[in-house]
mmCIF file of C-alpha atoms in Angstrom:
data_model
loop_
_atom_site.group_PDB
_atom_site.id
_atom_site.type_symbol
_atom_site.label_atom_id
_atom_site.label_comp_id
_atom_site.label_asym_id
_atom_site.label_seq_id
_atom_site.Cartn_x
_atom_site.Cartn_y
_atom_site.Cartn_z
ATOM 1 C CA MET A 138 0.361 -11.610 19.819
ATOM 2 C CA LYS A 139 0.436 -9.893 16.436
ATOM 3 C CA LEU A 140 -0.546 -6.548 15.035
ATOM 4 C CA ASN A 141 -3.811 -7.132 13.231
ATOM 5 C CA HIS A 142 -5.461 -3.719 12.880
ATOM 6 C CA LEU A 143 -4.231 -0.460 11.407
ATOM 7 C CA ASN A 144 -6.084 2.730 10.552
ATOM 8 C CA LEU A 145 -4.805 5.146 7.908
ATOM 9 C CA THR A 146 -6.099 8.670 7.469
ATOM 10 C CA VAL A 147 -6.300 9.423 3.751
ATOM 11 C CA THR A 148 -7.504 12.307 1.604
ATOM 12 C CA ASP A 149 -9.357 10.015 -0.826
ATOM 13 C CA VAL A 150 -10.801 6.841 0.688
ATOM 14 C CA ASN A 151 -12.067 5.312 -2.561
ATOM 15 C CA ALA A 152 -8.827 5.927 -4.483
ATOM 16 C CA ALA A 153 -6.757 4.440 -1.638
ATOM 17 C CA LYS A 154 -9.115 1.444 -1.412
ATOM 18 C CA ASP A 155 -8.963 0.819 -5.164
ATOM 19 C CA PHE A 156 -5.147 1.071 -5.117
ATOM 20 C CA LEU A 157 -4.823 -1.454 -2.291
ATOM 21 C CA GLU A 158 -7.282 -3.842 -3.962
ATOM 22 C CA THR A 159 -5.619 -3.578 -7.371
ATOM 23 C CA TYR A 160 -1.956 -3.907 -6.448
ATOM 24 C CA PHE A 161 -1.946 -5.723 -3.099
ATOM 25 C CA ASN A 162 -5.040 -7.952 -3.190
ATOM 26 C CA LEU A 163 -6.700 -6.505 -0.098
ATOM 27 C CA GLN A 164 -10.411 -7.262 -0.030
ATOM 28 C CA SER A 165 -13.021 -4.617 0.674
ATOM 29 C CA GLY A 166 -15.224 -5.227 3.675
ATOM 30 C CA GLY A 167 -17.433 -2.284 2.839
ATOM 31 C CA THR A 168 -17.487 1.482 2.814
ATOM 32 C CA ARG A 169 -19.468 4.291 4.357
ATOM 33 C CA GLY A 170 -19.781 6.756 1.527
ATOM 34 C CA ASN A 171 -16.518 8.532 0.801
ATOM 35 C CA SER A 172 -15.430 8.755 4.428
ATOM 36 C CA PHE A 173 -14.619 5.210 5.605
ATOM 37 C CA ALA A 174 -13.584 1.818 4.245
ATOM 38 C CA VAL A 175 -12.575 -1.423 5.883
ATOM 39 C CA MET A 176 -10.242 -3.873 4.154
ATOM 40 C CA PHE A 177 -8.880 -7.335 4.930
ATOM 41 C CA ASP A 178 -5.930 -9.433 3.860
ATOM 42 C CA ASP A 179 -5.555 -13.234 3.886
ATOM 43 C CA ASN A 180 -3.649 -13.198 7.189
ATOM 44 C CA GLY A 181 -6.208 -11.532 9.426
ATOM 45 C CA LEU A 182 -5.161 -7.896 9.043
ATOM 46 C CA VAL A 183 -7.981 -5.384 9.276
ATOM 47 C CA LEU A 184 -7.037 -2.105 7.590
ATOM 48 C CA THR A 185 -9.376 0.837 7.898
ATOM 49 C CA LEU A 186 -9.214 3.998 5.833
ATOM 50 C CA MET A 187 -10.698 7.205 7.215
ATOM 51 C CA LYS A 188 -11.045 10.439 5.296
ATOM 52 C CA GLY A 189 -9.124 13.444 6.528
ATOM 53 C CA ALA A 190 -9.016 16.903 5.000
ATOM 54 C CA GLN A 191 -5.231 16.909 5.331
ATOM 55 C CA VAL A 192 -2.841 14.014 5.692
ATOM 56 C CA SER A 193 0.554 14.651 7.208
ATOM 57 C CA TYR A 194 2.596 11.573 7.961
ATOM 58 C CA PRO A 195 6.267 11.870 8.947
ATOM 59 C CA ASN A 196 8.678 11.501 5.991
ATOM 60 C CA THR A 197 9.754 8.022 7.050
ATOM 61 C CA PHE A 198 6.216 6.683 7.686
ATOM 62 C CA HIS A 199 5.112 3.887 5.361
ATOM 63 C CA ILE A 200 3.289 0.581 5.212
ATOM 64 C CA GLY A 201 4.948 -2.416 3.579
ATOM 65 C CA PHE A 202 4.049 -5.438 1.511
ATOM 66 C CA ILE A 203 6.715 -8.152 1.678
ATOM 67 C CA GLN A 204 6.821 -10.305 -1.456
ATOM 68 C CA GLU A 205 8.055 -13.873 -1.843
ATOM 69 C CA SER A 206 10.668 -13.008 -4.479
ATOM 70 C CA GLU A 207 12.590 -10.240 -6.190
ATOM 71 C CA GLU A 208 10.743 -11.142 -9.398
ATOM 72 C CA LYS A 209 7.404 -10.313 -7.727
ATOM 73 C CA VAL A 210 8.811 -6.954 -6.552
ATOM 74 C CA ASN A 211 9.944 -6.251 -10.136
ATOM 75 C CA GLU A 212 6.525 -7.246 -11.488
ATOM 76 C CA ILE A 213 4.666 -4.880 -9.142
ATOM 77 C CA ASN A 214 7.141 -2.105 -9.951
ATOM 78 C CA MET A 215 6.570 -2.498 -13.701
ATOM 79 C CA ARG A 216 2.803 -2.680 -13.293
ATOM 80 C CA LEU A 217 2.739 0.523 -11.241
ATOM 81 C CA LYS A 218 5.038 2.268 -13.728
ATOM 82 C CA GLU A 219 2.868 1.148 -16.678
ATOM 83 C CA ASP A 220 -0.203 2.485 -14.853
ATOM 84 C CA GLY A 221 1.401 5.909 -14.512
ATOM 85 C CA PHE A 222 2.779 5.872 -10.966
ATOM 86 C CA ASP A 223 6.082 7.633 -10.328
ATOM 87 C CA VAL A 224 8.247 4.749 -9.115
ATOM 88 C CA GLN A 225 11.988 4.270 -9.195
ATOM 89 C CA PRO A 226 13.393 0.826 -10.053
ATOM 90 C CA PRO A 227 13.878 -1.479 -7.072
ATOM 91 C CA GLN A 228 17.250 -1.308 -5.377
ATOM 92 C CA ARG A 229 19.217 -3.352 -2.913
ATOM 93 C CA SER A 230 18.928 -1.792 0.529
ATOM 94 C CA HIS A 231 17.594 -3.717 3.528
ATOM 95 C CA GLY A 232 16.116 -6.016 0.862
ATOM 96 C CA TRP A 233 15.103 -5.712 -2.789
ATOM 97 C CA THR A 234 12.821 -2.713 -2.406
ATOM 98 C CA PHE A 235 11.089 0.377 -3.760
ATOM 99 C CA TYR A 236 8.521 2.892 -2.540
ATOM 100 C CA VAL A 237 5.424 4.406 -4.114
ATOM 101 C CA GLN A 238 3.208 7.290 -3.060
ATOM 102 C CA ALA A 239 -0.304 5.865 -2.806
ATOM 103 C CA PRO A 240 -3.460 7.784 -3.644
ATOM 104 C CA GLY A 241 -4.737 9.340 -0.462
ATOM 105 C CA GLY A 242 -1.385 10.523 0.893
ATOM 106 C CA PHE A 243 0.604 7.623 2.329
ATOM 107 C CA THR A 244 3.714 5.755 1.219
ATOM 108 C CA VAL A 245 3.950 2.035 0.452
ATOM 109 C CA GLU A 246 7.118 -0.054 0.425
ATOM 110 C CA ILE A 247 7.307 -3.218 -1.680
ATOM 111 C CA LEU A 248 10.207 -5.494 -0.805
ATOM 112 C CA SER A 249 11.558 -9.009 -0.677
#
């Protein structure tokens, strides 16, 4: 058994969808206006995004994208920084990792 579906409530469905497509290669399975989007990855995950007026996740809540190497983590970090996201350099913690606040109000961890 594996987790294969997750729903995130976000303040901006289209911005969150574009972010996940651009930086993490999720594919769009369609949208319903500005209120709902479904996305897929190559491993069978179905991620849905639903619009909420307010998003309030606990401070430690995040989703993660595990990369195959530290170099890939560094590459994503630089790309996000160049595109104007407020990201700190990766650091050694429970892996080579950093976090970014995604459009729509949730946090993403990138690690290897």
